[in-house]
Amino acid sequence: MHHTSEFEPQILAFCCHYCAYAAADLAGTFRAQYPTNVRIIRVPCSGKVDPMHIMQAFEHGADGVLVAGCLEGGCHFLEGNLRAKRRVSLLRQILDEIGIKSDRLRMVNLSSAMGQTFANTVTEFTEQIRELGPSPITNNIPRGKLR
Amino acid sequence: MIVATRKNVRELKQLLAPYQRIAVLGCGTCVTVCLAGGEREAGMMASALRMASRLDGVEKDIRDLTIERQCDDAFIDEAWKSLDEADAILSLACGAGVQALAHRFPGKPVFPGVDTQFIGILEEQGIWAEKCIACGHCRIGSYGAICPVTRCAKHILNGPCGGSHDGKCEVNPDTDCAWQLIYDRLKAIGEEYRMEEIAPLADWSLSNEGGCRKIIREDQRI
Ligand code: SF4
Ligand code: SF4
């Protein structure tokens, strides 16, 4: 228990400029509370997130990764979020093969008006990652090599 | 093109267990187009293998690089130095590429990083289909350019069999009956009469059934 409360997960969220990023902004505007564990990377579309970026995030010690795109049917580029969803699902399979719990990677869909949902999602995901504990990669990275 | 599919990370980790310095080599031709063994996939696989080994407590030196074509010595030469420095090579090319590397590096372990599936085409985004088994005597001129050797489950040259149903094959209802396709196509090009031609016995010794094949062209030898 003590251990769990000490662990602050490092989470990376790839947020689409048109929805999740705007939702995060909105959450900030009305001061919704959500954990500070999440580093947001703004992308022009969730479909722009290269699977290699996600692999690199894990390799460099991320405890969890969120890919946040628009609601299905609402993608600014029509199908970017659907492609992201399929890529995330393949990556989850690869993570399992590597020996990293696939629950550490999640795709979520939001609209720019969903500030509270963004805050809730991030809170809930952070808790889930906290439960899972530190990434086994971080645990095994030789000292001084964690980027 | 030659179509391949990715292998499971666990299988590859096990294959490569004895080696410390590993070169993951992508191929820029067929396997790039079918998204199984190009530059991106080589990068992903190298990263996956580094992580998988790390979880076993082993820090390995696994690097990826990609050359234009692995089934050609001239291109292997470009990467010769980095490959020679590795303890083992994981080739993401088709089986021909893997064997070309093994030939080029007689003292070095070389492993296949993909499963080579078939000669085929991209039918729609994300769907590849087999079209030719390289039988050594192409006869599809008689079949409206649709190959019964490859695409008919029974490989019959005088079809259809009695099981063709609603255009689907009786062996697998998800597959089009090759002979239905042949008929439709012959009709479309005004060559239905070919349905009545009887194909003679085929010489399968020209195919891989007759053993590994080699082509020698005197006009090309130096
Ligand atoms: S007849 Fe033989 S060479 Fe021609 S497409 Fe079919 S398998 Fe390939
Ligand atoms: S149903 Fe058509 S494709 Fe299937 S075995 Fe018979 S002839 Fe060949």
mmCIF file of C-alpha atoms and ligand atoms in Angstrom:
data_model
loop_
_atom_site.group_PDB
_atom_site.id
_atom_site.type_symbol
_atom_site.label_atom_id
_atom_site.label_comp_id
_atom_site.label_asym_id
_atom_site.label_seq_id
_atom_site.Cartn_x
_atom_site.Cartn_y
_atom_site.Cartn_z
ATOM 1 C CA MET A 1 0.000 0.000 0.000
ATOM 2 C CA HIS A 2 2.784 2.326 1.040
ATOM 3 C CA HIS A 3 4.588 1.487 -2.159
ATOM 4 C CA THR A 4 1.539 2.225 -4.297
ATOM 5 C CA SER A 5 0.962 5.624 -2.771
ATOM 6 C CA GLU A 6 4.578 6.601 -3.425
ATOM 7 C CA PHE A 7 4.518 5.672 -7.080
ATOM 8 C CA GLU A 8 3.670 8.535 -9.403
ATOM 9 C CA PRO A 9 3.074 7.125 -12.875
ATOM 10 C CA GLN A 10 4.513 8.891 -15.883
ATOM 11 C CA ILE A 11 1.829 8.993 -18.515
ATOM 12 C CA LEU A 12 2.028 10.310 -22.021
ATOM 13 C CA ALA A 13 -1.126 11.449 -23.804
ATOM 14 C CA PHE A 14 -1.109 12.017 -27.534
ATOM 15 C CA CYS A 15 -3.991 14.448 -27.908
ATOM 16 C CA CYS A 16 -5.610 15.425 -31.150
ATOM 17 C CA HIS A 17 -5.567 19.179 -31.650
ATOM 18 C CA TYR A 18 -9.236 19.321 -32.622
ATOM 19 C CA CYS A 19 -10.763 17.458 -29.702
ATOM 20 C CA ALA A 20 -8.801 16.041 -26.768
ATOM 21 C CA TYR A 21 -6.313 18.895 -26.720
ATOM 22 C CA ALA A 22 -9.126 21.430 -26.778
ATOM 23 C CA ALA A 23 -10.955 19.388 -24.126
ATOM 24 C CA ALA A 24 -7.850 19.468 -21.924
ATOM 25 C CA ASP A 25 -7.726 23.217 -22.429
ATOM 26 C CA LEU A 26 -11.375 23.521 -21.492
ATOM 27 C CA ALA A 27 -10.825 21.381 -18.404
ATOM 28 C CA GLY A 28 -8.133 23.872 -17.417
ATOM 29 C CA THR A 29 -10.418 26.834 -18.039
ATOM 30 C CA PHE A 30 -13.068 25.649 -15.622
ATOM 31 C CA ARG A 31 -10.396 24.324 -13.289
ATOM 32 C CA ALA A 32 -11.394 20.683 -13.334
ATOM 33 C CA GLN A 33 -8.998 18.711 -11.177
ATOM 34 C CA TYR A 34 -6.988 15.934 -12.745
ATOM 35 C CA PRO A 35 -3.670 14.321 -11.867
ATOM 36 C CA THR A 36 -0.488 16.040 -12.982
ATOM 37 C CA ASN A 37 1.033 12.744 -14.071
ATOM 38 C CA VAL A 38 0.002 13.239 -17.659
ATOM 39 C CA ARG A 39 2.258 14.906 -20.196
ATOM 40 C CA ILE A 40 0.257 16.018 -23.171
ATOM 41 C CA ILE A 41 1.667 15.903 -26.672
ATOM 42 C CA ARG A 42 -0.472 17.761 -29.160
ATOM 43 C CA VAL A 43 -0.825 16.094 -32.544
ATOM 44 C CA PRO A 44 -2.730 17.334 -35.587
ATOM 45 C CA CYS A 45 -4.849 14.139 -35.573
ATOM 46 C CA SER A 46 -4.778 10.906 -33.569
ATOM 47 C CA GLY A 47 -4.126 9.240 -36.926
ATOM 48 C CA LYS A 48 -0.806 11.080 -37.049
ATOM 49 C CA VAL A 49 0.533 9.144 -34.065
ATOM 50 C CA ASP A 50 3.143 6.799 -35.481
ATOM 51 C CA PRO A 51 3.206 3.382 -33.775
ATOM 52 C CA MET A 52 6.945 3.909 -33.393
ATOM 53 C CA HIS A 53 6.301 6.970 -31.170
ATOM 54 C CA ILE A 54 4.270 4.801 -28.847
ATOM 55 C CA MET A 55 6.929 2.071 -28.808
ATOM 56 C CA GLN A 56 9.550 4.681 -28.028
ATOM 57 C CA ALA A 57 7.464 6.092 -25.214
ATOM 58 C CA PHE A 58 7.360 2.658 -23.596
ATOM 59 C CA GLU A 59 10.989 1.925 -24.313
ATOM 60 C CA HIS A 60 11.966 5.166 -22.612
ATOM 61 C CA GLY A 61 10.020 4.270 -19.525
ATOM 62 C CA ALA A 62 6.459 5.598 -19.856
ATOM 63 C CA ASP A 63 4.144 3.797 -17.418
ATOM 64 C CA GLY A 64 1.104 4.407 -19.576
ATOM 65 C CA VAL A 65 0.176 5.932 -22.913
ATOM 66 C CA LEU A 66 -3.135 7.459 -23.946
ATOM 67 C CA VAL A 67 -4.092 8.163 -27.522
ATOM 68 C CA ALA A 68 -6.990 10.612 -27.552
ATOM 69 C CA GLY A 69 -8.892 11.275 -30.743
ATOM 70 C CA CYS A 70 -12.236 12.674 -31.782
ATOM 71 C CA LEU A 71 -15.521 10.841 -31.341
ATOM 72 C CA GLU A 72 -16.032 8.215 -33.997
ATOM 73 C CA GLY A 73 -17.523 9.922 -37.025
ATOM 74 C CA GLY A 74 -16.184 13.262 -35.855
ATOM 75 C CA CYS A 75 -12.581 13.125 -37.088
ATOM 76 C CA HIS A 76 -11.462 16.332 -38.742
ATOM 77 C CA PHE A 77 -9.657 14.191 -41.301
ATOM 78 C CA LEU A 78 -12.564 11.730 -41.602
ATOM 79 C CA GLU A 79 -10.875 8.498 -40.568
ATOM 80 C CA GLY A 80 -7.705 9.351 -38.671
ATOM 81 C CA ASN A 81 -9.188 8.291 -35.344
ATOM 82 C CA LEU A 82 -10.390 4.966 -36.754
ATOM 83 C CA ARG A 83 -6.905 4.249 -38.058
ATOM 84 C CA ALA A 84 -5.435 5.211 -34.712
ATOM 85 C CA LYS A 85 -7.836 2.774 -33.040
ATOM 86 C CA ARG A 86 -6.669 -0.108 -35.244
ATOM 87 C CA ARG A 87 -3.018 0.757 -34.718
ATOM 88 C CA VAL A 88 -3.530 0.931 -30.977
ATOM 89 C CA SER A 89 -5.124 -2.477 -31.025
ATOM 90 C CA LEU A 90 -2.155 -3.997 -32.924
ATOM 91 C CA LEU A 91 0.257 -2.279 -30.545
ATOM 92 C CA ARG A 92 -1.598 -3.659 -27.545
ATOM 93 C CA GLN A 93 -1.043 -7.120 -28.984
ATOM 94 C CA ILE A 94 2.676 -6.414 -29.513
ATOM 95 C CA LEU A 95 2.978 -5.040 -25.954
ATOM 96 C CA ASP A 96 1.528 -8.293 -24.641
ATOM 97 C CA GLU A 97 4.048 -10.271 -26.672
ATOM 98 C CA ILE A 98 6.848 -8.147 -25.231
ATOM 99 C CA GLY A 99 5.566 -8.762 -21.713
ATOM 100 C CA ILE A 100 4.122 -5.297 -21.015
ATOM 101 C CA LYS A 101 0.457 -5.320 -19.925
ATOM 102 C CA SER A 102 -1.600 -4.032 -22.832
ATOM 103 C CA ASP A 103 -3.778 -2.079 -20.371
ATOM 104 C CA ARG A 104 -0.946 0.416 -20.238
ATOM 105 C CA LEU A 105 -1.999 1.648 -23.665
ATOM 106 C CA ARG A 106 -5.456 2.993 -24.274
ATOM 107 C CA MET A 107 -7.338 4.798 -27.022
ATOM 108 C CA VAL A 108 -10.082 7.218 -25.978
ATOM 109 C CA ASN A 109 -12.507 9.318 -27.990
ATOM 110 C CA LEU A 110 -13.623 12.794 -26.978
ATOM 111 C CA SER A 111 -15.050 15.965 -28.398
ATOM 112 C CA SER A 112 -13.632 19.415 -27.747
ATOM 113 C CA ALA A 113 -16.592 20.177 -25.471
ATOM 114 C CA MET A 114 -15.853 17.270 -23.138
ATOM 115 C CA GLY A 115 -13.534 18.984 -20.673
ATOM 116 C CA GLN A 116 -14.933 17.131 -17.682
ATOM 117 C CA THR A 117 -14.782 13.795 -19.479
ATOM 118 C CA PHE A 118 -11.147 14.493 -20.286
ATOM 119 C CA ALA A 119 -10.401 15.157 -16.622
ATOM 120 C CA ASN A 120 -12.294 12.031 -15.546
ATOM 121 C CA THR A 121 -10.613 9.823 -18.156
ATOM 122 C CA VAL A 122 -7.162 10.994 -17.202
ATOM 123 C CA THR A 123 -7.931 10.511 -13.515
ATOM 124 C CA GLU A 124 -9.274 7.046 -14.046
ATOM 125 C CA PHE A 125 -6.406 6.006 -16.352
ATOM 126 C CA THR A 126 -3.836 7.352 -13.894
ATOM 127 C CA GLU A 127 -5.436 5.287 -11.138
ATOM 128 C CA GLN A 128 -5.392 2.195 -13.315
ATOM 129 C CA ILE A 129 -1.704 2.680 -14.066
ATOM 130 C CA ARG A 130 -1.011 3.341 -10.401
ATOM 131 C CA GLU A 131 -2.612 -0.019 -9.645
ATOM 132 C CA LEU A 132 -0.480 -1.721 -12.306
ATOM 133 C CA GLY A 133 2.631 -0.215 -10.757
ATOM 134 C CA PRO A 134 5.744 1.079 -12.492
ATOM 135 C CA SER A 135 6.401 -0.107 -16.015
ATOM 136 C CA PRO A 136 8.509 -3.271 -15.962
ATOM 137 C CA ILE A 137 10.740 -1.476 -18.459
ATOM 138 C CA THR A 138 11.570 1.302 -15.997
ATOM 139 C CA ASN A 139 12.318 -1.299 -13.366
ATOM 140 C CA ASN A 140 14.799 -2.955 -15.646
ATOM 141 C CA ILE A 141 16.471 0.073 -17.197
ATOM 142 C CA PRO A 142 20.057 0.180 -15.963
ATOM 143 C CA ARG A 143 20.753 3.115 -13.630
ATOM 144 C CA GLY A 144 21.382 6.429 -15.328
ATOM 145 C CA LYS A 145 19.871 5.305 -18.608
ATOM 146 C CA LEU A 146 16.298 6.440 -18.013
ATOM 147 C CA ARG A 147 15.413 9.260 -20.329
ATOM 148 C CA MET B 1 5.010 -9.151 -54.917
ATOM 149 C CA ILE B 2 6.008 -11.520 -52.176
ATOM 150 C CA VAL B 3 3.718 -11.176 -49.195
ATOM 151 C CA ALA B 4 4.846 -11.868 -45.653
ATOM 152 C CA THR B 5 3.425 -11.424 -42.161
ATOM 153 C CA ARG B 6 5.069 -10.422 -38.915
ATOM 154 C CA LYS B 7 6.279 -12.977 -36.425
ATOM 155 C CA ASN B 8 5.456 -13.020 -32.743
ATOM 156 C CA VAL B 9 7.968 -11.132 -30.586
ATOM 157 C CA ARG B 10 8.183 -14.063 -28.168
ATOM 158 C CA GLU B 11 9.203 -16.488 -30.911
ATOM 159 C CA LEU B 12 11.941 -14.155 -32.113
ATOM 160 C CA LYS B 13 13.194 -13.400 -28.625
ATOM 161 C CA GLN B 14 13.660 -17.104 -28.069
ATOM 162 C CA LEU B 15 15.428 -17.627 -31.407
ATOM 163 C CA LEU B 16 17.829 -14.806 -30.610
ATOM 164 C CA ALA B 17 18.384 -15.683 -26.963
ATOM 165 C CA PRO B 18 22.056 -16.696 -27.337
ATOM 166 C CA TYR B 19 23.111 -13.491 -29.110
ATOM 167 C CA GLN B 20 24.079 -10.147 -27.646
ATOM 168 C CA ARG B 21 24.569 -7.902 -30.632
ATOM 169 C CA ILE B 22 21.795 -8.269 -33.158
ATOM 170 C CA ALA B 23 21.170 -6.528 -36.465
ATOM 171 C CA VAL B 24 17.497 -6.346 -37.434
ATOM 172 C CA LEU B 25 17.580 -5.925 -41.187
ATOM 173 C CA GLY B 26 14.567 -4.580 -43.070
ATOM 174 C CA CYS B 27 14.126 -4.977 -46.813
ATOM 175 C CA GLY B 28 12.960 -2.073 -48.956
ATOM 176 C CA THR B 29 11.130 -4.056 -51.606
ATOM 177 C CA CYS B 30 8.164 -6.508 -51.333
ATOM 178 C CA VAL B 31 8.007 -6.704 -47.536
ATOM 179 C CA THR B 32 8.000 -2.907 -47.334
ATOM 180 C CA VAL B 33 4.994 -2.730 -49.610
ATOM 181 C CA CYS B 34 3.138 -5.420 -47.661
ATOM 182 C CA LEU B 35 4.040 -3.677 -44.390
ATOM 183 C CA ALA B 36 5.737 -6.682 -42.816
ATOM 184 C CA GLY B 37 9.471 -6.070 -43.018
ATOM 185 C CA GLY B 38 10.333 -2.565 -44.156
ATOM 186 C CA GLU B 39 12.139 0.227 -42.365
ATOM 187 C CA ARG B 40 9.253 0.953 -40.017
ATOM 188 C CA GLU B 41 8.691 -2.686 -39.102
ATOM 189 C CA ALA B 42 12.421 -3.205 -38.546
ATOM 190 C CA GLY B 43 12.433 -0.230 -36.158
ATOM 191 C CA MET B 44 9.391 -1.552 -34.330
ATOM 192 C CA MET B 45 10.773 -5.077 -34.060
ATOM 193 C CA ALA B 46 14.163 -3.869 -32.809
ATOM 194 C CA SER B 47 12.428 -1.782 -30.157
ATOM 195 C CA ALA B 48 10.122 -4.664 -29.174
ATOM 196 C CA LEU B 49 13.053 -7.068 -28.869
ATOM 197 C CA ARG B 50 15.097 -4.611 -26.794
ATOM 198 C CA MET B 51 12.180 -4.257 -24.400
ATOM 199 C CA ALA B 52 11.440 -7.977 -24.295
ATOM 200 C CA SER B 53 15.082 -8.791 -23.468
ATOM 201 C CA ARG B 54 15.225 -6.070 -20.879
ATOM 202 C CA LEU B 55 12.262 -7.644 -19.123
ATOM 203 C CA ASP B 56 14.363 -10.784 -18.865
ATOM 204 C CA GLY B 57 17.077 -8.692 -17.257
ATOM 205 C CA VAL B 58 19.311 -8.729 -20.330
ATOM 206 C CA GLU B 59 20.460 -5.501 -21.955
ATOM 207 C CA LYS B 60 21.125 -6.262 -25.619
ATOM 208 C CA ASP B 61 22.577 -4.227 -28.429
ATOM 209 C CA ILE B 62 19.816 -4.540 -31.015
ATOM 210 C CA ARG B 63 19.936 -2.133 -33.961
ATOM 211 C CA ASP B 64 17.879 -1.902 -37.083
ATOM 212 C CA LEU B 65 18.794 -0.924 -40.566
ATOM 213 C CA THR B 66 17.120 -1.353 -43.908
ATOM 214 C CA ILE B 67 18.545 -1.961 -47.350
ATOM 215 C CA GLU B 68 16.860 -1.666 -50.711
ATOM 216 C CA ARG B 69 16.795 -5.368 -51.520
ATOM 217 C CA GLN B 70 18.101 -8.299 -49.497
ATOM 218 C CA CYS B 71 17.926 -10.875 -52.269
ATOM 219 C CA ASP B 72 20.713 -9.084 -54.111
ATOM 220 C CA ASP B 73 24.385 -9.127 -53.126
ATOM 221 C CA ALA B 74 24.991 -5.648 -54.478
ATOM 222 C CA PHE B 75 22.616 -4.195 -51.901
ATOM 223 C CA ILE B 76 23.840 -6.404 -49.069
ATOM 224 C CA ASP B 77 27.291 -4.909 -49.659
ATOM 225 C CA GLU B 78 26.008 -1.469 -48.617
ATOM 226 C CA ALA B 79 25.286 -2.754 -45.150
ATOM 227 C CA TRP B 80 28.118 -5.282 -44.984
ATOM 228 C CA LYS B 81 30.072 -3.563 -42.221
ATOM 229 C CA SER B 82 27.209 -3.139 -39.724
ATOM 230 C CA LEU B 83 25.995 -6.639 -40.447
ATOM 231 C CA ASP B 84 29.431 -8.128 -40.033
ATOM 232 C CA GLU B 85 29.783 -6.520 -36.604
ATOM 233 C CA ALA B 86 26.632 -8.212 -35.319
ATOM 234 C CA ASP B 87 26.626 -11.607 -33.580
ATOM 235 C CA ALA B 88 23.443 -12.530 -35.442
ATOM 236 C CA ILE B 89 21.184 -11.085 -38.105
ATOM 237 C CA LEU B 90 17.408 -11.041 -37.966
ATOM 238 C CA SER B 91 16.225 -10.607 -41.536
ATOM 239 C CA LEU B 92 12.763 -9.190 -42.129
ATOM 240 C CA ALA B 93 12.936 -10.100 -45.829
ATOM 241 C CA CYS B 94 11.232 -13.028 -47.531
ATOM 242 C CA GLY B 95 12.862 -16.456 -47.336
ATOM 243 C CA ALA B 96 14.999 -15.645 -50.381
ATOM 244 C CA GLY B 97 16.454 -12.584 -48.656
ATOM 245 C CA VAL B 98 17.179 -14.537 -45.487
ATOM 246 C CA GLN B 99 19.033 -17.186 -47.493
ATOM 247 C CA ALA B 100 20.926 -14.618 -49.539
ATOM 248 C CA LEU B 101 22.263 -13.203 -46.280
ATOM 249 C CA ALA B 102 23.201 -16.614 -44.939
ATOM 250 C CA HIS B 103 25.098 -17.218 -48.166
ATOM 251 C CA ARG B 104 26.876 -13.882 -47.894
ATOM 252 C CA PHE B 105 27.836 -14.406 -44.205
ATOM 253 C CA PRO B 106 28.882 -18.053 -44.038
ATOM 254 C CA GLY B 107 30.009 -17.836 -40.401
ATOM 255 C CA LYS B 108 27.102 -15.886 -38.982
ATOM 256 C CA PRO B 109 23.721 -17.014 -37.675
ATOM 257 C CA VAL B 110 20.868 -15.525 -39.719
ATOM 258 C CA PHE B 111 17.224 -15.832 -38.679
ATOM 259 C CA PRO B 112 13.925 -15.154 -40.441
ATOM 260 C CA GLY B 113 11.984 -12.308 -38.856
ATOM 261 C CA VAL B 114 8.776 -12.706 -40.881
ATOM 262 C CA ASP B 115 6.672 -15.566 -42.181
ATOM 263 C CA THR B 116 6.810 -15.544 -45.978
ATOM 264 C CA GLN B 117 3.321 -16.337 -47.205
ATOM 265 C CA PHE B 118 2.883 -16.135 -50.960
ATOM 266 C CA ILE B 119 3.173 -14.334 -54.266
ATOM 267 C CA GLY B 120 0.165 -12.079 -54.352
ATOM 268 C CA ILE B 121 -1.333 -8.657 -54.600
ATOM 269 C CA LEU B 122 -2.954 -6.062 -52.397
ATOM 270 C CA GLU B 123 -6.656 -6.517 -53.098
ATOM 271 C CA GLU B 124 -7.797 -3.644 -50.931
ATOM 272 C CA GLN B 125 -6.129 -1.702 -48.150
ATOM 273 C CA GLY B 126 -5.141 -4.278 -45.541
ATOM 274 C CA ILE B 127 -6.107 -7.332 -47.622
ATOM 275 C CA TRP B 128 -3.562 -9.385 -49.534
ATOM 276 C CA ALA B 129 -4.403 -12.397 -51.662
ATOM 277 C CA GLU B 130 -2.346 -15.196 -53.193
ATOM 278 C CA LYS B 131 -2.306 -15.224 -56.978
ATOM 279 C CA CYS B 132 0.524 -17.466 -58.190
ATOM 280 C CA ILE B 133 2.460 -20.440 -56.858
ATOM 281 C CA ALA B 134 5.207 -20.140 -59.499
ATOM 282 C CA CYS B 135 4.402 -23.477 -61.119
ATOM 283 C CA GLY B 136 7.012 -23.083 -63.851
ATOM 284 C CA HIS B 137 4.664 -23.220 -66.828
ATOM 285 C CA CYS B 138 2.205 -20.381 -66.877
ATOM 286 C CA ARG B 139 -1.027 -21.450 -68.555
ATOM 287 C CA ILE B 140 -3.407 -18.705 -67.490
ATOM 288 C CA GLY B 141 -3.719 -17.532 -71.074
ATOM 289 C CA SER B 142 -6.294 -20.299 -71.389
ATOM 290 C CA TYR B 143 -8.159 -19.180 -68.304
ATOM 291 C CA GLY B 144 -8.793 -15.506 -68.832
ATOM 292 C CA ALA B 145 -5.717 -14.630 -66.786
ATOM 293 C CA ILE B 146 -7.087 -16.206 -63.636
ATOM 294 C CA CYS B 147 -4.945 -18.934 -62.159
ATOM 295 C CA PRO B 148 -6.716 -22.197 -61.306
ATOM 296 C CA VAL B 149 -3.476 -23.753 -60.060
ATOM 297 C CA THR B 150 -3.304 -21.183 -57.286
ATOM 298 C CA ARG B 151 -6.866 -20.131 -56.752
ATOM 299 C CA CYS B 152 -8.874 -23.340 -57.101
ATOM 300 C CA ALA B 153 -8.681 -25.372 -53.902
ATOM 301 C CA LYS B 154 -8.379 -28.557 -55.970
ATOM 302 C CA HIS B 155 -5.978 -27.017 -58.486
ATOM 303 C CA ILE B 156 -8.069 -28.447 -61.307
ATOM 304 C CA LEU B 157 -7.165 -27.405 -64.833
ATOM 305 C CA ASN B 158 -10.440 -28.644 -66.300
ATOM 306 C CA GLY B 159 -13.053 -27.236 -64.017
ATOM 307 C CA PRO B 160 -15.208 -26.444 -62.300
ATOM 308 C CA CYS B 161 -15.674 -29.305 -59.903
ATOM 309 C CA GLY B 162 -19.213 -30.217 -58.884
ATOM 310 C CA GLY B 163 -19.059 -28.173 -55.704
ATOM 311 C CA SER B 164 -19.057 -24.637 -57.031
ATOM 312 C CA HIS B 165 -22.004 -22.928 -55.350
ATOM 313 C CA ASP B 166 -23.305 -19.379 -55.892
ATOM 314 C CA GLY B 167 -19.870 -18.379 -57.090
ATOM 315 C CA LYS B 168 -18.197 -19.666 -53.944
ATOM 316 C CA CYS B 169 -15.846 -22.588 -53.443
ATOM 317 C CA GLU B 170 -17.172 -25.653 -51.648
ATOM 318 C CA VAL B 171 -13.917 -26.013 -49.749
ATOM 319 C CA ASN B 172 -14.284 -22.571 -48.227
ATOM 320 C CA PRO B 173 -17.488 -20.578 -48.699
ATOM 321 C CA ASP B 174 -15.574 -17.348 -48.013
ATOM 322 C CA THR B 175 -13.500 -17.881 -51.137
ATOM 323 C CA ASP B 176 -14.602 -17.157 -54.658
ATOM 324 C CA CYS B 177 -14.724 -20.247 -56.869
ATOM 325 C CA ALA B 178 -11.779 -19.767 -59.225
ATOM 326 C CA TRP B 179 -13.698 -21.454 -61.990
ATOM 327 C CA GLN B 180 -16.647 -19.097 -61.604
ATOM 328 C CA LEU B 181 -14.178 -16.236 -61.943
ATOM 329 C CA ILE B 182 -12.612 -17.886 -64.984
ATOM 330 C CA TYR B 183 -16.020 -18.334 -66.605
ATOM 331 C CA ASP B 184 -17.119 -14.757 -65.877
ATOM 332 C CA ARG B 185 -13.895 -13.376 -67.192
ATOM 333 C CA LEU B 186 -13.827 -15.510 -70.351
ATOM 334 C CA LYS B 187 -17.382 -14.348 -71.015
ATOM 335 C CA ALA B 188 -16.403 -10.716 -70.490
ATOM 336 C CA ILE B 189 -13.583 -10.989 -73.033
ATOM 337 C CA GLY B 190 -15.612 -13.011 -75.499
ATOM 338 C CA GLU B 191 -13.593 -16.212 -75.114
ATOM 339 C CA GLU B 192 -16.185 -18.533 -73.571
ATOM 340 C CA TYR B 193 -15.201 -21.188 -76.102
ATOM 341 C CA ARG B 194 -12.087 -21.803 -74.040
ATOM 342 C CA MET B 195 -14.282 -23.459 -71.396
ATOM 343 C CA GLU B 196 -14.615 -26.376 -73.803
ATOM 344 C CA GLU B 197 -10.924 -26.817 -74.436
ATOM 345 C CA ILE B 198 -9.441 -29.751 -72.580
ATOM 346 C CA ALA B 199 -6.195 -29.003 -70.809
ATOM 347 C CA PRO B 200 -3.710 -31.857 -71.197
ATOM 348 C CA LEU B 201 -1.921 -33.442 -68.265
ATOM 349 C CA ALA B 202 0.369 -30.907 -66.651
ATOM 350 C CA ASP B 203 4.050 -31.499 -66.114
ATOM 351 C CA TRP B 204 4.453 -30.758 -62.419
ATOM 352 C CA SER B 205 8.138 -31.605 -62.565
ATOM 353 C CA LEU B 206 8.559 -28.042 -63.806
ATOM 354 C CA SER B 207 7.196 -26.789 -60.504
ATOM 355 C CA ASN B 208 8.843 -27.043 -57.118
ATOM 356 C CA GLU B 209 7.399 -30.568 -56.942
ATOM 357 C CA GLY B 210 10.275 -31.514 -59.205
ATOM 358 C CA GLY B 211 12.779 -30.226 -56.682
ATOM 359 C CA CYS B 212 14.500 -26.893 -56.269
ATOM 360 C CA ARG B 213 14.710 -25.056 -59.580
ATOM 361 C CA LYS B 214 17.530 -23.161 -61.150
ATOM 362 C CA ILE B 215 17.594 -21.074 -64.294
ATOM 363 C CA ILE B 216 20.762 -20.938 -66.343
ATOM 364 C CA ARG B 217 20.862 -18.521 -69.244
ATOM 365 C CA GLU B 218 23.966 -18.873 -71.356
ATOM 366 C CA ASP B 219 23.270 -15.534 -73.057
ATOM 367 C CA GLN B 220 23.594 -13.820 -69.699
ATOM 368 C CA ARG B 221 26.679 -15.603 -68.412
ATOM 369 C CA ILE B 222 30.061 -13.979 -68.454
HETATM 370 S S1 SF4 C 1 -0.248 -21.008 -64.043
HETATM 371 FE FE1 SF4 C 1 1.562 -21.234 -62.739
HETATM 372 S S2 SF4 C 1 2.890 -19.501 -63.245
HETATM 373 FE FE2 SF4 C 1 0.841 -19.043 -64.093
HETATM 374 S S3 SF4 C 1 -0.162 -17.843 -62.475
HETATM 375 FE FE3 SF4 C 1 -0.702 -19.995 -62.106
HETATM 376 S S4 SF4 C 1 0.853 -20.755 -60.697
HETATM 377 FE FE4 SF4 C 1 1.614 -18.834 -61.534
HETATM 378 S S1 SF4 C 2 -15.654 -24.971 -56.016
HETATM 379 FE FE1 SF4 C 2 -14.464 -23.917 -57.615
HETATM 380 S S2 SF4 C 2 -12.575 -23.237 -56.590
HETATM 381 FE FE2 SF4 C 2 -13.575 -24.703 -55.219
HETATM 382 S S3 SF4 C 2 -12.597 -26.624 -55.699
HETATM 383 FE FE3 SF4 C 2 -14.428 -26.532 -57.012
HETATM 384 S S4 SF4 C 2 -13.781 -25.582 -58.909
HETATM 385 FE FE4 SF4 C 2 -12.141 -25.235 -57.445
#
